[in-house]
Structures are given as C-alpha cells and as structure tokens.
Tab-separated table of C-alpha atoms (C1' of nucleotides) in Angstrom:
chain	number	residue	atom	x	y	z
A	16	UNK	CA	-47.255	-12.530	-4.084
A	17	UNK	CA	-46.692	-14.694	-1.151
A	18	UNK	CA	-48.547	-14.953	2.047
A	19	UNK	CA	-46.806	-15.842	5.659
A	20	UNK	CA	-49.073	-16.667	8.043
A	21	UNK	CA	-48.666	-13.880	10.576
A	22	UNK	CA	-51.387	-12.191	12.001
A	23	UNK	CA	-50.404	-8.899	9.673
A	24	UNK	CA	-50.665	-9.951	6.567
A	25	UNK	CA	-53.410	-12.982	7.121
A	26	UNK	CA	-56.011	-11.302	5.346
A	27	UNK	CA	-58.652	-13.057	8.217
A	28	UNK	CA	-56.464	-11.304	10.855
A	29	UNK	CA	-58.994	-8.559	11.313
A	30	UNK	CA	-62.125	-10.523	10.222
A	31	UNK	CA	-65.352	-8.774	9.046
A	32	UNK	CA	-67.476	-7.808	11.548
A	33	UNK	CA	-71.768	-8.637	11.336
A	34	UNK	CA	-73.033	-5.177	12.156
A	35	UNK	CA	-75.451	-5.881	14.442
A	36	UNK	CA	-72.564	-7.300	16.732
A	37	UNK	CA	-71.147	-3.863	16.244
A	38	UNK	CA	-74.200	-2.391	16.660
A	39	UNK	CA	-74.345	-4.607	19.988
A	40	UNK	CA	-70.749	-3.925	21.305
A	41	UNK	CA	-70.864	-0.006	20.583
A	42	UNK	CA	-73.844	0.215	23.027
A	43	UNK	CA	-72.325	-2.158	25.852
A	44	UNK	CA	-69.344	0.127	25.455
A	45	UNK	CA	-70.839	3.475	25.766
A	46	UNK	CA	-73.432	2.510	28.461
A	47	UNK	CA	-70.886	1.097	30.180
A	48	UNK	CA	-68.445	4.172	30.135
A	49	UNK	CA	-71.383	6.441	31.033
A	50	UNK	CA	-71.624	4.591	34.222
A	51	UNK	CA	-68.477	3.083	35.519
A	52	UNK	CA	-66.047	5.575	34.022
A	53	UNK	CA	-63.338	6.581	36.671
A	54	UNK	CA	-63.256	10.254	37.383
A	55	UNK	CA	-59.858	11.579	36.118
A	56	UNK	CA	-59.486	15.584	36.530
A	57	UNK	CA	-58.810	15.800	32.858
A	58	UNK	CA	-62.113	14.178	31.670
A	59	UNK	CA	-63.678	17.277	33.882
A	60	UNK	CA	-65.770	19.032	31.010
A	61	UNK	CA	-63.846	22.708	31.907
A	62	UNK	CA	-60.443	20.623	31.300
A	63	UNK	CA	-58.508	22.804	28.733
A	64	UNK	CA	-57.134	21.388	25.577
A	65	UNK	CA	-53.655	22.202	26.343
A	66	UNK	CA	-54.635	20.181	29.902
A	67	UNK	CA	-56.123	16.819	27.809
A	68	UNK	CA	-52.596	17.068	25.712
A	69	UNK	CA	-50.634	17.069	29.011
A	70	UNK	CA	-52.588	14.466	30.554
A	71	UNK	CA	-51.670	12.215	27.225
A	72	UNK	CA	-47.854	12.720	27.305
A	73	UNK	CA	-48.037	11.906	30.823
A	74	UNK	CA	-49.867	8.417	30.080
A	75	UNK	CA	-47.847	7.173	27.263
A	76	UNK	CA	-46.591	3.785	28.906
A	77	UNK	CA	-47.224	5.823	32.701
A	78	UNK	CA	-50.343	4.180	34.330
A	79	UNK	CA	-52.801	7.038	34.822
A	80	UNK	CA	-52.762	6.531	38.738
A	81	UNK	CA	-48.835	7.882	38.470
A	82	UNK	CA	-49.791	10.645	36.105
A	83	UNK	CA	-52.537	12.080	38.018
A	84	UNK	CA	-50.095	13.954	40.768
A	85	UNK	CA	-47.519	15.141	38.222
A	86	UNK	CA	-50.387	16.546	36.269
A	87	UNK	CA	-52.152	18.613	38.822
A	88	UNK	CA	-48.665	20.002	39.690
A	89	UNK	CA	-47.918	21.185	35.789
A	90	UNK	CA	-51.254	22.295	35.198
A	91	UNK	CA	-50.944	24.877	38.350
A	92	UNK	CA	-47.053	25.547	37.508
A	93	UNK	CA	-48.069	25.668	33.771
A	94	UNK	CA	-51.715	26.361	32.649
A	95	UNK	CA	-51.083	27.156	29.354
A	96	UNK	CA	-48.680	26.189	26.740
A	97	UNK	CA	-46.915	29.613	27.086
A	98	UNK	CA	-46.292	29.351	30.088
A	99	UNK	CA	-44.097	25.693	29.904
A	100	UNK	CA	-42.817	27.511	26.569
A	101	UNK	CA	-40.934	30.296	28.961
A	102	UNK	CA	-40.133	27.685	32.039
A	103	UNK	CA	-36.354	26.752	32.774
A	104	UNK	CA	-36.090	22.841	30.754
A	105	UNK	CA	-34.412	22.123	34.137
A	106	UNK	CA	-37.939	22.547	35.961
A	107	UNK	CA	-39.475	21.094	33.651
A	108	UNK	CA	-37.602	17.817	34.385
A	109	UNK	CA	-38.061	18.373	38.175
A	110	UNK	CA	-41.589	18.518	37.799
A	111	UNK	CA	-41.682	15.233	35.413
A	112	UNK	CA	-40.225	13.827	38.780
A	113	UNK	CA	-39.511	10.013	38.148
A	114	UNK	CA	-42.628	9.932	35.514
A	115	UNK	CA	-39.983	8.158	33.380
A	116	UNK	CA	-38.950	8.496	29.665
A	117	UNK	CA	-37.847	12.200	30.605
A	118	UNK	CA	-37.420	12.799	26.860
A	119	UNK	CA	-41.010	13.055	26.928
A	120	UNK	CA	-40.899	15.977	29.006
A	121	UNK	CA	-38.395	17.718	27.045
A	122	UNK	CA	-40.563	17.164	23.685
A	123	UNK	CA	-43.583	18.642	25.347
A	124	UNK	CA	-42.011	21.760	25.918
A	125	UNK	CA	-40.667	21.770	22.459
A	126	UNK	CA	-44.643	21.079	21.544
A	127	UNK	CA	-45.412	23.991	23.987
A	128	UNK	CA	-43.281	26.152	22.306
A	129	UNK	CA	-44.232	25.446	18.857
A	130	UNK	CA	-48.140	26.343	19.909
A	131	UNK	CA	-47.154	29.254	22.148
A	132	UNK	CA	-44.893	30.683	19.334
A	133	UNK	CA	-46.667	29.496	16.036
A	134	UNK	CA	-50.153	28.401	16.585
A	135	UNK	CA	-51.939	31.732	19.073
A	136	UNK	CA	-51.251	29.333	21.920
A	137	UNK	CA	-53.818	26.956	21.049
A	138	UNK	CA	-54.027	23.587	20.438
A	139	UNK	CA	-54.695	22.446	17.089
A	140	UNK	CA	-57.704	20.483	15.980
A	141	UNK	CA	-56.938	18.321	13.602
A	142	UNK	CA	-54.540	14.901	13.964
A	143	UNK	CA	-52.855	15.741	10.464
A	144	UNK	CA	-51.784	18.974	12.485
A	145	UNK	CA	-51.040	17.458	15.847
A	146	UNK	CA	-48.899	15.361	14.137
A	147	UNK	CA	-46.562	18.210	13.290
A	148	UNK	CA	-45.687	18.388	17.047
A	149	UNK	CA	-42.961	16.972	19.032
A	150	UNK	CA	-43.488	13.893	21.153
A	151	UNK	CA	-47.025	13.152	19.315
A	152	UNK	CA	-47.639	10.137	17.566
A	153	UNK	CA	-50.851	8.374	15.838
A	154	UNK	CA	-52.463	7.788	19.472
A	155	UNK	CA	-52.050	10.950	21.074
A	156	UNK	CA	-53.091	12.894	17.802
A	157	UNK	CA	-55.869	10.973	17.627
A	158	UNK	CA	-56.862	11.229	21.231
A	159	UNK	CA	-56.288	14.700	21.710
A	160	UNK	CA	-58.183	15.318	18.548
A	161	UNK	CA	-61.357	13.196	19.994
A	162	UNK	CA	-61.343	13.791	23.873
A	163	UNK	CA	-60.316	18.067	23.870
A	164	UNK	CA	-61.824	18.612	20.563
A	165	UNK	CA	-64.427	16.230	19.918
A	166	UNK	CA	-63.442	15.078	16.492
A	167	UNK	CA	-64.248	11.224	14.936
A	168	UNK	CA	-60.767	9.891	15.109
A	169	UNK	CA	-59.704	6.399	15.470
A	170	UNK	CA	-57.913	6.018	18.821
A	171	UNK	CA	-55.835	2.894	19.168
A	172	UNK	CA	-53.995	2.732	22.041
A	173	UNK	CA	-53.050	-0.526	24.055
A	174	UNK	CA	-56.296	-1.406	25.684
A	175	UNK	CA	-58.294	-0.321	22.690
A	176	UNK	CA	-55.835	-2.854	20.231
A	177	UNK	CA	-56.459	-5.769	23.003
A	178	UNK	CA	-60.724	-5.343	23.765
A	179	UNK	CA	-61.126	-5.466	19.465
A	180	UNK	CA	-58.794	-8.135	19.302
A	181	UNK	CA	-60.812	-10.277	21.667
A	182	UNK	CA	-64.399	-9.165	20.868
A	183	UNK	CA	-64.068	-8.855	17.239
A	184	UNK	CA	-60.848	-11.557	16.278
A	185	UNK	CA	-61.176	-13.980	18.963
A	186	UNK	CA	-57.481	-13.675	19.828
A	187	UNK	CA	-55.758	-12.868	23.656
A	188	UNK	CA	-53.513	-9.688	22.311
A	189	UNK	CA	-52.389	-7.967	19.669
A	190	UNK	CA	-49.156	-7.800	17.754
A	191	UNK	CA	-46.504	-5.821	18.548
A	192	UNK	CA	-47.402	-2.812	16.891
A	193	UNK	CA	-50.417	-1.769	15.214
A	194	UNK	CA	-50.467	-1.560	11.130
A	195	UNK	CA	-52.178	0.196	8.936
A	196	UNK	CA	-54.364	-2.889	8.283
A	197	UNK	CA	-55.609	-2.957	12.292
A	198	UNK	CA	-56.105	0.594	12.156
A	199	UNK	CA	-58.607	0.612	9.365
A	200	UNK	CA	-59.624	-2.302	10.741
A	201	UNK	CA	-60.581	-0.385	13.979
A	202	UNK	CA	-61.713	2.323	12.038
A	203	UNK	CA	-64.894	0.088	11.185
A	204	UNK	CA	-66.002	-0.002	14.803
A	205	UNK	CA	-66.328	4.017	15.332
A	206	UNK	CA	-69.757	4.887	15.563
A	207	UNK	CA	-70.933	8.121	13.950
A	208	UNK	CA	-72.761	8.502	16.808
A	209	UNK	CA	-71.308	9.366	20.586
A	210	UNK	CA	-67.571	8.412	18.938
A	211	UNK	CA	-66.154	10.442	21.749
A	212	UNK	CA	-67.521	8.007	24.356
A	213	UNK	CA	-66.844	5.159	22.420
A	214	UNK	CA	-62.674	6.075	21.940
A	215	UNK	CA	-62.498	6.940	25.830
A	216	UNK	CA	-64.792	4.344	26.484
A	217	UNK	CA	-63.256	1.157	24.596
A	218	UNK	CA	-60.210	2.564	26.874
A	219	UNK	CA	-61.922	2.642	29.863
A	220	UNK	CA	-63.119	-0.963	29.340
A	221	UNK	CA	-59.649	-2.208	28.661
A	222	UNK	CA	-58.509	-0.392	31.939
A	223	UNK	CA	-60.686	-1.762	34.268
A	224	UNK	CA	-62.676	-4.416	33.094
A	225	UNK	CA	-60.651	-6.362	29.666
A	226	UNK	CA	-57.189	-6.241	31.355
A	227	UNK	CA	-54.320	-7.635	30.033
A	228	UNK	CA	-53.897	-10.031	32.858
A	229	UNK	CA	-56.600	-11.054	34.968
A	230	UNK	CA	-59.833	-10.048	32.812
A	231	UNK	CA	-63.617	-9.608	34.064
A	232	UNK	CA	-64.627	-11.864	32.431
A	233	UNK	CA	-67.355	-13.650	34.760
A	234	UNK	CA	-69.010	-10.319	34.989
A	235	UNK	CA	-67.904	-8.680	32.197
A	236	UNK	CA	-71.392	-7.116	29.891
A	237	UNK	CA	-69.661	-8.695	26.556
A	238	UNK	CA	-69.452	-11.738	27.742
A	239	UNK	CA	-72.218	-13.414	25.632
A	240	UNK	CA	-70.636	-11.837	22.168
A	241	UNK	CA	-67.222	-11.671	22.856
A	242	UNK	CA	-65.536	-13.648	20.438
A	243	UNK	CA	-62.682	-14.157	22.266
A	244	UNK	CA	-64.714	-15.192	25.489
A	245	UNK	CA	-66.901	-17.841	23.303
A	246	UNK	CA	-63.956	-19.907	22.017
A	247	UNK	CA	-62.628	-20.625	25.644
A	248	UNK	CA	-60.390	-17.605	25.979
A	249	UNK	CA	-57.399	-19.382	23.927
A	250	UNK	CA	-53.977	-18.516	24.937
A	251	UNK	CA	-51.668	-16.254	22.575
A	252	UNK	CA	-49.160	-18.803	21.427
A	253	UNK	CA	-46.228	-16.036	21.380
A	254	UNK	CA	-45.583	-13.049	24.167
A	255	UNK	CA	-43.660	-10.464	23.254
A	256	UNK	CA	-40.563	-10.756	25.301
A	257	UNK	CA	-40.127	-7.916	27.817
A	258	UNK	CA	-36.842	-5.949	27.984
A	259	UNK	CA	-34.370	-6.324	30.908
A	260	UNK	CA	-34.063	-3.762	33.313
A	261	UNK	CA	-31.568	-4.473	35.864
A	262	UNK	CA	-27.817	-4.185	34.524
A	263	UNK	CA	-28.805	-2.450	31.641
A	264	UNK	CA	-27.959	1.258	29.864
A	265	UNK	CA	-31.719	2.350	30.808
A	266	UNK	CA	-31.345	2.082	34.790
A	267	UNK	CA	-27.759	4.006	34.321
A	268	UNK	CA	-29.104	6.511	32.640
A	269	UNK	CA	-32.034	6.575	35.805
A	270	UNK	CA	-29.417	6.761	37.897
A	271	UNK	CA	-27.740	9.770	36.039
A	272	UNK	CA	-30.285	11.295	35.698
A	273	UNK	CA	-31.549	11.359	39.654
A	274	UNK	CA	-28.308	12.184	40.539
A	275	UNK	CA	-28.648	15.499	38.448
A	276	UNK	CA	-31.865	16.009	39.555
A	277	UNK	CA	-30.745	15.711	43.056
A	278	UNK	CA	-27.372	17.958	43.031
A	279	UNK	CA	-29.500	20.491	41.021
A	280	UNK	CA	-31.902	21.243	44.054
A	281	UNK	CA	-29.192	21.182	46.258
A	282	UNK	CA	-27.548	23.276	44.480
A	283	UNK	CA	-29.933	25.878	44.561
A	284	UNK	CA	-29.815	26.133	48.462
A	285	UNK	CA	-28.704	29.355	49.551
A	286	UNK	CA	-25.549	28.236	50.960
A	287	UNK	CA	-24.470	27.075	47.158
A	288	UNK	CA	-23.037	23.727	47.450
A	289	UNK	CA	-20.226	23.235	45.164
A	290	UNK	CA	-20.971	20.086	43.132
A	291	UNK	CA	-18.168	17.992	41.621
A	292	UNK	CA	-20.195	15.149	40.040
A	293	UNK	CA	-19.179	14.812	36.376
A	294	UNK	CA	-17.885	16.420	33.504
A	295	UNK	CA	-18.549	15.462	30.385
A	296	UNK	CA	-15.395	13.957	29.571
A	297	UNK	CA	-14.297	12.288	33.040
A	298	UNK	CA	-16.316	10.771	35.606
A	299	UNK	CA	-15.387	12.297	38.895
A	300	UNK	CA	-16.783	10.366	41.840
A	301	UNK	CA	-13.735	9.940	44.038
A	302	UNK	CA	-14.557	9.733	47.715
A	303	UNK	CA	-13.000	13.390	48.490
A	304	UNK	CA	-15.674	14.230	46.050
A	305	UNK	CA	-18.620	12.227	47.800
A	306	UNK	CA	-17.668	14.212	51.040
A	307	UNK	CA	-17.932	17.499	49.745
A	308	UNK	CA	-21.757	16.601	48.842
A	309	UNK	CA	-24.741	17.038	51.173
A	310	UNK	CA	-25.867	13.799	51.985
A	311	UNK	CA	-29.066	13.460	49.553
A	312	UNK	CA	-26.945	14.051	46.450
A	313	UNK	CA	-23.915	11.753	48.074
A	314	UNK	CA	-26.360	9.189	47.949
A	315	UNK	CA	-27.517	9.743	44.513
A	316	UNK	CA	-23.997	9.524	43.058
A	317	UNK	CA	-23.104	6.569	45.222
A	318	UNK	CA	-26.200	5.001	43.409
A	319	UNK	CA	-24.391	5.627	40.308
A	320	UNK	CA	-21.412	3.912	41.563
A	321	UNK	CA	-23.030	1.277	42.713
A	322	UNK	CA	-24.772	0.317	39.122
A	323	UNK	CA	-21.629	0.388	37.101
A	324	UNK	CA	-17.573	0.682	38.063
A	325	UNK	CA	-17.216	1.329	34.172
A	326	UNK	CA	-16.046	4.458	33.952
A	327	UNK	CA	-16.046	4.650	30.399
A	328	UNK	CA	-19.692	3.441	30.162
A	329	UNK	CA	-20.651	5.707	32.837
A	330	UNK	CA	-18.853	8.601	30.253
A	331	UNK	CA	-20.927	7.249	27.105
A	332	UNK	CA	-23.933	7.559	28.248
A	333	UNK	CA	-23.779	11.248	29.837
A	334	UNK	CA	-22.289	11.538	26.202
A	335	UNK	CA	-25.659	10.365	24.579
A	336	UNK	CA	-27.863	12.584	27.815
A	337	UNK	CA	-26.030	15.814	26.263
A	338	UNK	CA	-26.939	14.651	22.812
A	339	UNK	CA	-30.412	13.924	24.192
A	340	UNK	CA	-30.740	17.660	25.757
A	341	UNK	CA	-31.252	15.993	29.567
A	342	UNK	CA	-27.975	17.081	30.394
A	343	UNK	CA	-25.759	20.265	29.795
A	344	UNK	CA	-22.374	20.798	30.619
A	345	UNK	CA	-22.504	24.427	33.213
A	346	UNK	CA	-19.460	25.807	34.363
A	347	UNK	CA	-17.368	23.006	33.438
A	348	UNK	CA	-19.299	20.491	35.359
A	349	UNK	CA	-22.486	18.279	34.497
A	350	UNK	CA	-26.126	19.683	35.136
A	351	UNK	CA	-29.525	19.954	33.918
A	352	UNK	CA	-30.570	21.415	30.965
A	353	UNK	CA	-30.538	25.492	31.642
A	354	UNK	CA	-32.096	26.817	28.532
B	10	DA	C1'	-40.354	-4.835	11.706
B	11	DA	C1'	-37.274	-4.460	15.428
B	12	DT	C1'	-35.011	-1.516	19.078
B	13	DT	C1'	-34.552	1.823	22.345
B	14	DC	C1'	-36.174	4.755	25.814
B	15	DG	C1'	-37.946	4.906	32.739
B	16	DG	C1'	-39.744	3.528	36.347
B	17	DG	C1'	-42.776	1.394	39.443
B	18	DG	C1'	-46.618	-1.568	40.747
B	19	DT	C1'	-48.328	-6.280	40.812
B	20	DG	C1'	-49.040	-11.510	40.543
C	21	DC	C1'	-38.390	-12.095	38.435
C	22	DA	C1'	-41.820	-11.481	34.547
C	23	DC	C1'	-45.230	-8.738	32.951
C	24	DC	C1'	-47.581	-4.532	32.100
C	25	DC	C1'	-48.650	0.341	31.705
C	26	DA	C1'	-53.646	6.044	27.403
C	27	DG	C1'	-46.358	5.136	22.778
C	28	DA	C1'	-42.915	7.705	19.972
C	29	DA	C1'	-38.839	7.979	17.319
C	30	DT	C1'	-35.192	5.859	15.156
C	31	DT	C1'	-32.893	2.354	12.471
DNA sequence: AATTCGGGGTG
DNA sequence: CACCCAGAATT
C-alpha cells in the first residue's frame, strides 16, 4: 500500500479534533446563528417540507439572493408537490426563469411526481429515501432531512467543507469534492445537541462571515481557535481551475434555450405568431425568418446567431436539449417541453 | 477522480 | 477576466 501525498488519502488530512475545541466551536456556531442568521422565507418555522426541498434545488450552485424570487413565485404557482407533478414541464422552465442548470428544474418535477404519485404527497424523512429522488444528492438529502425534518444528518455543502477545513485542518479550502473520509470526518463535529442549528448554522457562518474570498476574519468569534486563522491564514497552493464560459457549448445552449423560452410566450399571444426557429434537424434562422418574429424573440434568435455561425454545432446541441427533455420537437418545429 | 451542466454578481 | 455560488450525474 502506497501513500501520495494528497490531501485525500494523507491520513492527517482531517486531523483529530481535542473535544473541548469542538465543544468550543459548536457553541460559537450556534450562538452565532441564533443571532445573526439572515431571515430567508424558507427558514420561517410554518415553511412546508415540500417548500425547504424547493428552496434546496434552487440553491445548488444559485446564490440564495437569486433563489429567493423564483421561490416565492413556485411556492404560490405550486404549493405542493402535486401540484408541480400536474404543471405543463414548459412552465415549469418559465418559472425557473434564468435560475440556470434548467435540468434541475426538470428533475424536480420528476421528484414531484414521484412523491405526488408514490409517497401520499409527502416528503420523505429519511436521506437513504431522499436519495431515491431525482436531482438529490448527499447535500440536499442531508439538508432536507435536517432543516424540514429535523433529523441528525451530516450536511456538507460548500461553506460547511471550507469553515471545518480552516477551523479544524488549518487549510484555505477544500478539495474538489468531498470523500467519504471528509464526510466522516465532518460527521465528528455534529453535536447531539441543537444539530439542526449547527448544519444551518456552520452554513450560515460560511455565507456571511468565513467566505471564500474576503473572510471576517478581524471580527470573526473563532478567531482565537481557528486553526486556520492561528497559522497566518496560509494560502492553498493549488485552485481549482474554473471553467470557461464565453465561446463555449454551455452559453449556446443559454442561448437556445432563451430563445425557446422567448418564442414560447410569444407564441401564446392571442394573435398566434407563427414561429420558424428550428427544427431538429436544420437550423432555420434565415433573415425572412427573423422578420416574421416579433421583435423580443427576433432578438433572442439573433443572440443565437451571434454566438456561433456553426450550423452544425448549433444542430448538435438542440440534438443533446431533446435528449435532455428541455426541448421537444411540436408541429415540426422546435419548442419547450409540452408534457 | 475528472467533466459537464447556467448564469450572474463581484473584486 | 477570474472566481464563486446551500451540487448532481455521468464517465
């Protein structure tokens, strides 16, 4: 057996903790929350279950300032997972706006679905359970399970992985992706005690006060323990490299995607605009075309355009939006999903 | 373990 | 422009 020296499988990666530092930290925490917590509708104590599972979805890689509209909207268009069960998927997409990742939206209907049609409409309990559904993975079981149903879980999420890193490990941030030897690891550091306030709150903390770039420091209430804090705040010698944007697949697809969205509502007018945008087969944006379209959807296609003259790309990836469910070929053109 | 998947706000 | 945001699913 051979060791490499990265921080997964360096056994002093996630180094035993003294417990009255724990002891010390949990309390900081949860005092902490109790006091400075922001005041997000779905923390509101007559939030649903089915609302804290929403709320979730939303967040995954969506800063909660973004989410907080879009949620307010689905919770009055959809209180209840039966009721996003029976919407039309091309609603659904409207009302995900430009939340992105719009595949998220589709699997929380499928989740809706499975709960409205399999579970009594309710939301289950346990993460081994949440699991099961669509679009949920080891952080959103684990905080659905803890903040609508007040179960001990382990919730690991991104500001949770970097305030243990640098209170308990001394390092600036994480790896890429947490193992099963970090989540153990963070395991330890759930109280028995007030775990719900600890999971939100070790959040919270990252949100506002342990940020990823700028940190409290100077006035942060760990300050004196934090590991991290008392070896000089040391520099992470590698960062992750971020993925291009511009140019790439992802922003076509965007730009697909709005233009749908666009000729969809327009669509719907009562005059009935006829809308030549795509099949799936040829790309039809030929300026004849572009005149027949009210001007909000002309746009939206010339936005396409304007991204990529590659025809053939253009083709490929309404290809993979078909395979994906975000699109649907309707009456020989492209559209939304109608189901 | 590495990639892919949106989109926008911020330093 | 680089980085970051309550990640999940696929390869």
């Amino acid at each position: 057996m051979t060791h490499r020296a990265s921080p997964e499988t360096n056994p002093t990666a996630f180094p035993e903790v003294a417990e009255p530092l724990v002891s010390r930290v949990q309390e900081t925490i949860i005092s902490w929350f109790e006091a400075e917590a922001r005041e997000l509708p779905w923390r509101d104590p007559n939030t649903t279950a089915w609302a804290v599972l929403v709320s979730e979805i939303m967040s995954q890689q969506t800063p909660v300032s973004r989410v907080e509209p879009r949620w307010r909207e689905w919770m009055e268009a959809w209180p209840t997972p039966a009721d996003l069960a029976l919407a039309p998927t091309a609603e659904v997409l409207h009302r995900w706006d430009r939340l992105g990742y719009p595949r998220r939206a589709l699997r929380l209907q499928e989740a809706a679905r499975v709960i409205a049609d399999d579970l009594g409409n309710e939301v289950p309990e346990t993460v081994e359970e949440l699991l099961e559904l669509p679009g949920i993975g080891s952080y959103t079981a684990a905080a659905v399970a803890s903040f609508a149903h007040g179960q001990r879980t382990t919730v690991l999420d991104t500001n949770v992985r970097r305030v243990l890193i640098r209170v308990f490990a001394g390092r600036e941030r994480p790896a890429t992706s947490p193992g099963r030897r970090e989540t153990e690891w963070a395991t330890g550091f759930v109280p028995e005690q007030h775990h719900v306030e600890w999971n939100a709150g070790v959040m919270e903390f990252g949100a506002l006060v342990c940020t990823a770039r700028n940190p409290g420091c100077a006035d942060c209430p760990l300050r004196d323990v934090c590991t991290w804090n008392r070896l000089g705040r040391p520099a992470s010698a590698t960062k992750p490299k971020t993925q291009k944007w511009a140019g790439t697949d992802r922003q076509l697809r965007g730009a697909i995607m709005d233009a749908l969205k666009t000729a969809h509502s327009a669509e719907a007018e009562p005059a009935g605009i006829s809308i030549d945008l795509f099949t799936t087969s040829v790309t039809v944006l030929d300026p004849d075309t572009l005149g027949s379209l009210d001007e909000s959807t002309a746009a939206a296609v010339a936005r396409v355009r304007e991204l990529s003259a590659d025809d053939q790309r253009i083709s490929r990836l309404i290809s993979d939006l078909v395979a994906d469910g975000l699109a649907q070929e309707h009456a020989g053109r492209l559209d939304l999903p109608r189901t």
